[in-house]
Amino acid sequence: MPHSHSPKRIRDGDATALPQPWSRRIPWTPVVISILVVLSSGLAVQPVRDARTLTDVAEAYLLRPMTYVAIAPLSNVLDTLSLLSGRQHIALVLGVIVLFALRRLVRALRDGATWRAHLVATALLVVGIVVAYVAAAVLPRPMASLVTDNANILRVDFHSHTSASHDGRGGWGAEHNRAWHRDGGYDAAYVTDHATVSEAERGMANNPNPAGGGVTLLQGIEVTWSGEHVAILGAERRYRGLLTPNLRDVDEQGLLLGSLIQTREPVVIWNHPKDLTRLPPASGPRTAGVRGIEISNGSPPGADKIRPKRQAIVALAERAGLAMMGGSDYHGWGRTAPAWTLVRIFGWRGMNADSLDQQIERVVRESGARGTRVVERRVADPGSRNTALALTVLSVPLRMLTTLSNDERLVWLIWTWLIAATVWWVRRRRARGMAS
């Protein structure tokens, strides 16, 4: 009985080898991506949401410049990576590894792949993961920004850093901070470095006048209080004696004395709270305590602290009359603006920096939970559910696809099939070369 050639292994120059079955000739990767891109349009949602209610926002929308849309697959993937919490990063990488291992197992059973092939594929996977994260952190690229049509709405970042912070990106000064916030669609940003106000003061020295002429940098400082991180707006500029001599911690007696003058009480914002029982909310005029609290934080560690207990944070803010804040917690890495705090101040565009700063503080003191609205980029959020966290490798890409605009979907399809055609052409040229 004649021996038949196995379709699993086709040797070079074997003229009697059977052709591959039709299922092996279909470019499944671009087909699946295309199907997901098209079908996800039926589940489309706005790419930004209200961080308190987790619902759509009527007065603001995300603007993607044409350069951002032209490289939509890269822009969307790197933005999504930048918006994940620390736990999600770990879950995503582990999920990718599991899917990769399953794929290699199927390849081994089906095609009899060699150990060398497995090692090469594993090395490529590791390189791909590293390159993706490095690109998300340092690759210069266009930014999506928040736009509002109401001229009296101020878009503020209450929590950002420069190289003056011990954990800030080297060489990333106040003007780099200003440029990043300009590209991200902010009108004002507080530079809240750890234990110093040097770069914040440099930024204020170069502020536009009036404020509507560009991004206004305002001074704050991030310190600790009872083991929690807080930002104090205007500390060491309008207020003295609120901090310990090394500018690292709150001096409680100094804060108490500094709060005795009505309408001049220092504004203390609770950054990425860990234990909601540790710090006292201010109970009214002439009282010392927290007057604002973050409900959205752009850093992976900060997101880990806030997202699982966001409902409890919002409940505390509403019960105690605390203004709700969004902070990028930007340290000089990445090109993704994660959250904006909307503050309504009539005529702010004609103010100078000091007047604008005072008006922002007034809104926080007097309006509390009603004075601000936090808008954040939408991303798959497992909350505190471990089962949902385990599915990060699936839920995060699917959520990303549902936030695409129609233009981005079209660009995804173009790039997907352009890359697929290029790969097909290269493989065909290589096969012809081997045959000749």
Short mmCIF file of C-alpha atoms in Angstrom, two decimals:
data_model
loop_
_atom_site.label_atom_id
_atom_site.label_comp_id
_atom_site.label_asym_id
_atom_site.label_seq_id
_atom_site.Cartn_x
_atom_site.Cartn_y
_atom_site.Cartn_z
CA MET A 1 0.00 0.00 0.00
CA PRO A 2 1.60 3.29 -1.06
CA HIS A 3 2.55 5.74 1.68
CA SER A 4 0.54 9.01 1.63
CA HIS A 5 2.11 12.31 2.53
CA SER A 6 0.72 13.97 5.68
CA PRO A 7 -0.75 17.44 5.19
CA LYS A 8 0.68 18.37 8.60
CA ARG A 9 4.25 18.56 7.31
CA ILE A 10 5.02 19.71 3.78
CA ARG A 11 8.68 19.30 2.92
CA ASP A 12 10.41 21.67 0.53
CA GLY A 13 10.59 20.23 -2.95
CA ASP A 14 8.02 17.49 -2.22
CA ALA A 15 5.91 17.65 -5.35
CA THR A 16 3.44 15.08 -4.07
CA ALA A 17 2.65 16.94 -0.83
CA LEU A 18 -1.02 17.60 -0.32
CA PRO A 19 -2.18 21.24 -0.32
CA GLN A 20 -3.24 22.80 2.96
CA PRO A 21 -6.96 22.53 3.80
CA TRP A 22 -9.08 25.63 3.18
CA SER A 23 -9.29 26.39 6.90
CA ARG A 24 -5.50 26.80 7.01
CA ARG A 25 -5.47 29.17 4.04
CA ILE A 26 -7.83 31.75 5.59
CA PRO A 27 -5.98 34.68 7.28
CA TRP A 28 -7.83 34.22 10.54
CA THR A 29 -6.13 37.03 12.48
CA PRO A 30 -7.25 39.91 10.21
CA VAL A 31 -10.64 38.25 9.71
CA VAL A 32 -11.30 38.01 13.45
CA ILE A 33 -10.06 41.57 14.08
CA SER A 34 -12.29 42.89 11.29
CA ILE A 35 -15.33 41.03 12.63
CA LEU A 36 -14.75 42.37 16.14
CA VAL A 37 -14.23 45.94 14.91
CA VAL A 38 -17.46 45.86 12.91
CA LEU A 39 -19.63 44.02 15.44
CA SER A 40 -18.46 46.15 18.38
CA SER A 41 -20.03 49.17 16.69
CA GLY A 42 -23.39 47.74 17.75
CA LEU A 43 -22.27 48.12 21.39
CA ALA A 44 -20.61 51.52 20.94
CA VAL A 45 -20.32 53.82 23.97
CA GLN A 46 -18.85 57.26 24.51
CA PRO A 47 -15.09 57.13 25.21
CA VAL A 48 -15.53 59.39 28.27
CA ARG A 49 -17.91 59.16 31.21
CA ASP A 50 -18.91 60.87 34.44
CA ALA A 51 -16.60 59.39 37.09
CA ARG A 52 -19.26 59.72 39.80
CA THR A 53 -22.28 58.21 38.02
CA LEU A 54 -20.37 56.20 35.36
CA THR A 55 -22.81 57.56 32.76
CA ASP A 56 -22.32 59.59 29.58
CA VAL A 57 -21.41 63.28 29.72
CA ALA A 58 -23.48 65.84 27.80
CA GLU A 59 -21.34 68.98 28.11
CA ALA A 60 -17.99 67.54 27.00
CA TYR A 61 -16.63 65.12 24.42
CA LEU A 62 -13.32 63.53 23.43
CA LEU A 63 -11.57 65.07 20.46
CA ARG A 64 -9.18 62.88 18.47
CA PRO A 65 -6.96 64.89 16.10
CA MET A 66 -6.49 63.58 12.56
CA THR A 67 -2.94 62.46 13.33
CA TYR A 68 -4.32 60.40 16.23
CA VAL A 69 -6.98 58.81 14.03
CA ALA A 70 -4.50 58.11 11.20
CA ILE A 71 -2.65 55.68 13.49
CA ALA A 72 -5.77 54.61 15.39
CA PRO A 73 -4.68 51.02 16.22
CA LEU A 74 -1.48 52.32 17.81
CA SER A 75 -3.20 55.28 19.50
CA ASN A 76 -6.03 53.18 20.92
CA VAL A 77 -3.86 50.32 22.17
CA LEU A 78 -1.29 52.57 23.86
CA ASP A 79 -4.02 54.75 25.40
CA THR A 80 -5.73 51.64 26.75
CA LEU A 81 -2.49 50.36 28.28
CA SER A 82 -1.96 53.75 29.92
CA LEU A 83 -5.41 53.69 31.54
CA LEU A 84 -5.12 50.33 33.28
CA SER A 85 -4.71 49.91 37.01
CA GLY A 86 -1.73 48.07 38.44
CA ARG A 87 -3.75 44.90 39.03
CA GLN A 88 -5.07 45.05 35.49
CA HIS A 89 -1.55 45.30 34.08
CA ILE A 90 -0.57 42.12 35.90
CA ALA A 91 -3.77 40.33 34.87
CA LEU A 92 -3.37 41.43 31.23
CA VAL A 93 0.21 40.19 30.94
CA LEU A 94 -0.67 36.88 32.62
CA GLY A 95 -3.67 36.49 30.33
CA VAL A 96 -1.54 37.11 27.24
CA ILE A 97 0.93 34.49 28.46
CA VAL A 98 -1.86 31.94 29.01
CA LEU A 99 -3.34 32.52 25.54
CA PHE A 100 0.14 32.31 24.03
CA ALA A 101 0.85 29.00 25.80
CA LEU A 102 -2.45 27.55 24.57
CA ARG A 103 -1.67 28.63 21.03
CA ARG A 104 1.78 27.05 21.16
CA LEU A 105 0.27 23.84 22.54
CA VAL A 106 -2.18 23.66 19.65
CA ARG A 107 0.64 24.37 17.21
CA ALA A 108 2.74 21.58 18.70
CA LEU A 109 -0.08 19.04 18.52
CA ARG A 110 -1.09 20.05 15.02
CA ASP A 111 2.21 20.78 13.30
CA GLY A 112 4.81 19.24 15.55
CA ALA A 113 6.64 22.52 16.15
CA THR A 114 10.21 22.19 17.43
CA TRP A 115 11.55 23.49 20.75
CA ARG A 116 13.58 26.02 18.82
CA ALA A 117 10.39 27.38 17.25
CA HIS A 118 8.77 27.62 20.69
CA LEU A 119 11.76 29.47 22.13
CA VAL A 120 11.85 31.93 19.25
CA ALA A 121 8.12 32.59 19.60
CA THR A 122 8.47 33.08 23.36
CA ALA A 123 11.33 35.53 22.85
CA LEU A 124 9.23 37.49 20.35
CA LEU A 125 6.34 37.60 22.84
CA VAL A 126 8.56 39.00 25.60
CA VAL A 127 10.04 41.59 23.24
CA GLY A 128 6.55 42.55 22.05
CA ILE A 129 5.27 43.09 25.61
CA VAL A 130 8.32 45.17 26.56
CA VAL A 131 8.11 47.27 23.40
CA ALA A 132 4.39 47.93 23.94
CA TYR A 133 4.92 49.20 27.48
CA VAL A 134 7.97 51.26 26.58
CA ALA A 135 6.04 52.81 23.68
CA ALA A 136 3.11 53.65 25.97
CA ALA A 137 5.50 55.39 28.38
CA VAL A 138 7.85 57.34 26.11
CA LEU A 139 6.74 57.27 22.46
CA PRO A 140 5.90 60.80 21.18
CA ARG A 141 2.43 60.64 19.65
CA PRO A 142 -0.78 62.66 19.29
CA MET A 143 -3.08 62.96 22.31
CA ALA A 144 -6.85 62.81 22.57
CA SER A 145 -8.23 65.82 24.45
CA LEU A 146 -11.44 66.85 26.16
CA VAL A 147 -13.51 69.62 24.57
CA THR A 148 -16.43 71.55 26.01
CA ASP A 149 -18.55 74.13 24.20
CA ASN A 150 -19.30 76.16 27.35
CA ALA A 151 -16.79 79.00 27.66
CA ASN A 152 -17.38 79.22 31.42
CA ILE A 153 -16.32 75.62 32.11
CA LEU A 154 -12.74 75.24 33.25
CA ARG A 155 -10.98 71.89 32.71
CA VAL A 156 -8.62 71.31 35.62
CA ASP A 157 -6.06 68.71 36.67
CA PHE A 158 -5.69 68.86 40.46
CA HIS A 159 -2.77 66.43 40.71
CA SER A 160 0.38 66.44 38.56
CA HIS A 161 4.15 66.31 39.00
CA THR A 162 7.46 67.31 37.46
CA SER A 163 11.05 66.15 37.83
CA ALA A 164 11.16 68.04 41.13
CA SER A 165 9.31 65.09 42.65
CA HIS A 166 11.51 62.17 43.63
CA ASP A 167 9.47 59.87 41.36
CA GLY A 168 9.10 62.30 38.46
CA ARG A 169 10.63 61.75 35.04
CA GLY A 170 14.13 63.17 34.83
CA GLY A 171 14.36 66.54 33.08
CA TRP A 172 10.57 66.91 32.99
CA GLY A 173 10.08 70.48 34.15
CA ALA A 174 7.13 72.83 34.45
CA GLU A 175 7.00 73.70 30.74
CA HIS A 176 6.91 70.02 29.79
CA ASN A 177 4.04 69.69 32.25
CA ARG A 178 2.26 72.65 30.64
CA ALA A 179 2.71 71.27 27.10
CA TRP A 180 1.33 67.85 28.11
CA HIS A 181 -1.74 69.44 29.68
CA ARG A 182 -2.27 71.63 26.62
CA ASP A 183 -2.28 68.58 24.35
CA GLY A 184 -4.63 66.75 26.73
CA GLY A 185 -7.28 69.47 26.70
CA TYR A 186 -6.77 71.13 30.08
CA ASP A 187 -7.14 74.81 30.90
CA ALA A 188 -5.37 74.70 34.26
CA ALA A 189 -3.22 72.24 36.18
CA TYR A 190 -1.94 72.17 39.73
CA VAL A 191 1.71 71.16 40.00
CA THR A 192 1.69 69.19 43.25
CA ASP A 193 5.24 67.92 43.60
CA HIS A 194 6.35 66.05 46.70
CA ALA A 195 7.95 68.24 49.38
CA THR A 196 8.76 71.16 47.04
CA VAL A 197 7.09 73.99 45.13
CA SER A 198 10.11 74.99 43.03
CA GLU A 199 8.80 73.85 39.63
CA ALA A 200 5.29 75.03 40.43
CA GLU A 201 6.66 78.52 41.04
CA ARG A 202 8.64 78.40 37.79
CA GLY A 203 5.49 77.42 35.94
CA MET A 204 3.49 80.26 37.49
CA ALA A 205 6.16 82.75 36.47
CA ASN A 206 5.48 81.88 32.82
CA ASN A 207 1.69 81.71 32.97
CA PRO A 208 -0.40 83.31 30.22
CA ASN A 209 -2.19 86.52 31.14
CA PRO A 210 -5.13 86.40 30.93
CA ALA A 211 -5.71 82.74 31.81
CA GLY A 212 -7.66 82.04 28.63
CA GLY A 213 -4.48 82.45 26.57
CA GLY A 214 -3.13 78.98 27.35
CA VAL A 215 -2.67 76.42 30.11
CA THR A 216 -2.34 78.05 33.53
CA LEU A 217 -0.10 76.21 35.98
CA LEU A 218 -1.05 76.66 39.63
CA GLN A 219 0.87 75.85 42.78
CA GLY A 220 0.16 73.04 45.18
CA ILE A 221 2.15 70.48 47.12
CA GLU A 222 1.63 66.79 47.90
CA VAL A 223 2.35 65.75 51.47
CA THR A 224 1.25 63.08 53.93
CA TRP A 225 -1.29 63.34 56.73
CA SER A 226 -1.95 60.39 59.04
CA GLY A 227 -0.47 58.03 56.47
CA GLU A 228 -2.57 59.38 53.59
CA HIS A 229 -1.48 61.53 50.65
CA VAL A 230 -3.06 64.96 50.37
CA ALA A 231 -2.53 67.98 48.15
CA ILE A 232 -2.77 71.48 49.58
CA LEU A 233 -3.58 74.18 47.03
CA GLY A 234 -1.49 77.32 47.32
CA ALA A 235 0.60 76.02 50.23
CA GLU A 236 3.84 77.96 50.68
CA ARG A 237 2.39 80.70 48.44
CA ARG A 238 -0.65 82.11 50.23
CA TYR A 239 -0.40 79.95 53.34
CA ARG A 240 2.52 79.49 55.70
CA GLY A 241 3.02 77.17 58.63
CA LEU A 242 0.73 74.40 57.38
CA LEU A 243 3.57 71.93 56.92
CA THR A 244 6.47 70.49 58.84
CA PRO A 245 9.85 72.18 58.17
CA ASN A 246 10.85 69.53 55.61
CA LEU A 247 7.60 70.17 53.66
CA ARG A 248 6.70 66.50 53.78
CA ASP A 249 3.84 66.31 56.27
CA VAL A 250 0.86 68.33 57.47
CA ASP A 251 1.35 70.26 60.69
CA GLU A 252 -2.09 69.69 62.23
CA GLN A 253 -1.83 72.63 64.62
CA GLY A 254 -0.75 74.90 61.78
CA LEU A 255 -3.64 73.69 59.61
CA LEU A 256 -6.07 74.33 62.48
CA LEU A 257 -4.82 77.88 62.99
CA GLY A 258 -4.71 78.56 59.25
CA SER A 259 -8.39 77.58 58.95
CA LEU A 260 -9.71 80.13 61.45
CA ILE A 261 -10.19 82.89 58.87
CA GLN A 262 -13.45 82.37 56.99
CA THR A 263 -13.17 82.24 53.18
CA ARG A 264 -9.42 81.71 53.59
CA GLU A 265 -9.43 78.13 54.85
CA PRO A 266 -6.72 76.08 53.11
CA VAL A 267 -8.07 73.64 50.52
CA VAL A 268 -6.86 70.13 51.29
CA ILE A 269 -7.56 67.43 48.68
CA TRP A 270 -7.36 63.76 49.61
CA ASN A 271 -5.35 61.99 46.91
CA HIS A 272 -6.06 58.32 46.09
CA PRO A 273 -7.47 57.53 49.57
CA LYS A 274 -6.57 54.21 51.14
CA ASP A 275 -8.51 54.24 54.43
CA LEU A 276 -11.61 56.44 54.35
CA THR A 277 -11.68 56.72 58.15
CA ARG A 278 -8.24 58.28 58.60
CA LEU A 279 -8.78 61.95 57.72
CA PRO A 280 -11.48 64.36 58.96
CA PRO A 281 -13.62 66.17 56.40
CA ALA A 282 -13.94 69.90 57.01
CA SER A 283 -17.28 70.43 58.75
CA GLY A 284 -17.89 73.96 57.53
CA PRO A 285 -16.35 77.44 57.55
CA ARG A 286 -13.42 78.03 59.90
CA THR A 287 -12.79 74.30 60.33
CA ALA A 288 -9.73 72.29 59.38
CA GLY A 289 -9.99 69.16 57.30
CA VAL A 290 -10.30 67.68 53.85
CA ARG A 291 -12.40 69.72 51.39
CA GLY A 292 -11.93 67.65 48.24
CA ILE A 293 -11.33 63.99 47.44
CA GLU A 294 -10.15 62.15 44.33
CA ILE A 295 -12.64 59.81 42.68
CA SER A 296 -10.43 59.26 39.62
CA ASN A 297 -6.64 58.91 39.48
CA GLY A 298 -4.58 58.24 36.38
CA SER A 299 -1.64 56.33 37.88
CA PRO A 300 -1.83 52.51 38.10
CA PRO A 301 -1.28 52.45 41.91
CA GLY A 302 -3.79 55.28 42.38
CA ALA A 303 -6.38 53.50 40.25
CA ASP A 304 -5.89 50.37 42.37
CA LYS A 305 -6.75 52.36 45.48
CA ILE A 306 -9.76 54.24 44.08
CA ARG A 307 -11.63 52.04 41.62
CA PRO A 308 -12.56 49.14 43.96
CA LYS A 309 -14.13 51.55 46.48
CA ARG A 310 -15.33 54.36 44.24
CA GLN A 311 -18.93 54.07 45.46
CA ALA A 312 -17.80 54.44 49.08
CA ILE A 313 -15.67 57.48 48.15
CA VAL A 314 -18.58 59.12 46.32
CA ALA A 315 -20.89 58.39 49.26
CA LEU A 316 -18.42 60.01 51.67
CA ALA A 317 -18.06 63.05 49.38
CA GLU A 318 -21.82 63.55 49.15
CA ARG A 319 -22.36 62.99 52.88
CA ALA A 320 -19.56 65.32 53.97
CA GLY A 321 -19.94 67.91 51.21
CA LEU A 322 -16.53 67.26 49.67
CA ALA A 323 -15.70 68.40 46.16
CA MET A 324 -14.95 65.46 43.87
CA MET A 325 -11.69 65.67 41.96
CA GLY A 326 -9.90 63.97 39.10
CA GLY A 327 -6.13 63.83 39.04
CA SER A 328 -3.84 62.63 36.27
CA ASP A 329 -1.10 61.95 38.87
CA TYR A 330 1.12 62.62 35.87
CA HIS A 331 4.84 62.06 36.46
CA GLY A 332 6.14 62.69 32.94
CA TRP A 333 5.32 59.30 31.40
CA GLY A 334 2.81 58.55 28.67
CA ARG A 335 0.62 60.55 26.30
CA THR A 336 -2.84 59.77 27.67
CA ALA A 337 -4.97 62.21 29.64
CA PRO A 338 -7.04 60.05 32.02
CA ALA A 339 -9.42 62.51 33.73
CA TRP A 340 -10.52 66.14 33.82
CA THR A 341 -12.33 68.06 36.58
CA LEU A 342 -14.92 70.48 35.21
CA VAL A 343 -15.38 73.66 37.27
CA ARG A 344 -17.88 76.36 36.27
CA ILE A 345 -16.38 79.83 36.80
CA PHE A 346 -17.93 82.75 34.93
CA GLY A 347 -15.39 84.94 33.18
CA TRP A 348 -12.35 82.84 34.11
CA ARG A 349 -10.71 83.42 30.75
CA GLY A 350 -10.11 87.07 31.59
CA MET A 351 -8.55 86.43 35.01
CA ASN A 352 -4.90 86.27 35.94
CA ALA A 353 -3.46 83.15 37.55
CA ASP A 354 -3.80 84.26 41.17
CA SER A 355 -7.43 85.33 40.70
CA LEU A 356 -8.23 82.06 38.94
CA ASP A 357 -6.61 80.08 41.75
CA GLN A 358 -8.69 81.93 44.35
CA GLN A 359 -11.90 81.33 42.39
CA ILE A 360 -11.20 77.61 42.11
CA GLU A 361 -10.63 77.43 45.87
CA ARG A 362 -13.85 79.38 46.47
CA VAL A 363 -15.86 76.87 44.41
CA VAL A 364 -14.34 73.96 46.32
CA ARG A 365 -15.06 75.56 49.72
CA GLU A 366 -18.56 76.81 49.02
CA SER A 367 -20.05 74.33 46.55
CA GLY A 368 -18.62 71.05 47.82
CA ALA A 369 -19.94 67.98 46.02
CA ARG A 370 -22.04 70.15 43.66
CA GLY A 371 -19.18 72.35 42.51
CA THR A 372 -17.20 69.97 40.34
CA ARG A 373 -17.75 67.22 37.80
CA VAL A 374 -15.10 64.64 36.98
CA VAL A 375 -14.92 63.27 33.45
CA GLU A 376 -12.69 60.25 32.84
CA ARG A 377 -11.65 58.02 29.95
CA ARG A 378 -13.71 54.86 29.80
CA VAL A 379 -11.89 51.57 30.32
CA ALA A 380 -12.94 48.08 31.42
CA ASP A 381 -13.07 48.21 35.21
CA PRO A 382 -13.35 44.97 37.22
CA GLY A 383 -13.86 46.86 40.47
CA SER A 384 -13.12 44.50 43.34
CA ARG A 385 -14.29 41.34 41.54
CA ASN A 386 -11.47 38.84 41.05
CA THR A 387 -13.44 36.90 38.45
CA ALA A 388 -13.75 40.00 36.30
CA LEU A 389 -10.06 40.76 36.83
CA ALA A 390 -9.16 37.29 35.54
CA LEU A 391 -10.89 38.12 32.24
CA THR A 392 -8.89 41.32 31.71
CA VAL A 393 -7.19 39.95 28.59
CA LEU A 394 -10.63 39.73 26.97
CA SER A 395 -12.61 42.55 28.59
CA VAL A 396 -10.03 45.31 28.07
CA PRO A 397 -9.67 44.91 24.26
CA LEU A 398 -13.43 44.54 23.85
CA ARG A 399 -14.11 47.70 25.87
CA MET A 400 -11.50 49.54 23.79
CA LEU A 401 -13.25 48.52 20.56
CA THR A 402 -16.63 49.74 21.81
CA THR A 403 -15.22 53.26 22.36
CA LEU A 404 -13.96 53.69 18.78
CA SER A 405 -15.39 56.38 16.52
CA ASN A 406 -16.52 55.47 13.01
CA ASP A 407 -13.37 57.03 11.56
CA GLU A 408 -11.21 54.95 13.87
CA ARG A 409 -13.05 51.76 12.88
CA LEU A 410 -12.36 52.48 9.22
CA VAL A 411 -8.68 53.10 9.94
CA TRP A 412 -8.51 49.86 11.94
CA LEU A 413 -9.82 47.91 8.95
CA ILE A 414 -7.41 49.62 6.55
CA TRP A 415 -4.35 48.98 8.73
CA THR A 416 -5.42 45.41 9.52
CA TRP A 417 -5.69 44.38 5.88
CA LEU A 418 -2.70 46.44 4.78
CA ILE A 419 -0.52 44.57 7.27
CA ALA A 420 -2.11 41.24 6.30
CA ALA A 421 -1.43 41.91 2.60
CA THR A 422 2.17 42.87 3.37
CA VAL A 423 2.73 39.65 5.34
CA TRP A 424 1.16 37.59 2.53
CA TRP A 425 3.38 39.29 -0.07
CA VAL A 426 6.56 38.74 1.98
CA ARG A 427 5.75 35.06 2.54
CA ARG A 428 4.96 34.56 -1.14
CA ARG A 429 8.26 36.15 -2.18
CA ARG A 430 10.12 33.97 0.32
CA ALA A 431 8.38 30.81 -0.95
CA ARG A 432 9.24 31.64 -4.55
CA GLY A 433 12.84 32.26 -3.58
CA MET A 434 13.09 28.87 -1.86
CA ALA A 435 11.48 27.13 -4.83
CA SER A 436 13.98 28.65 -7.28
#
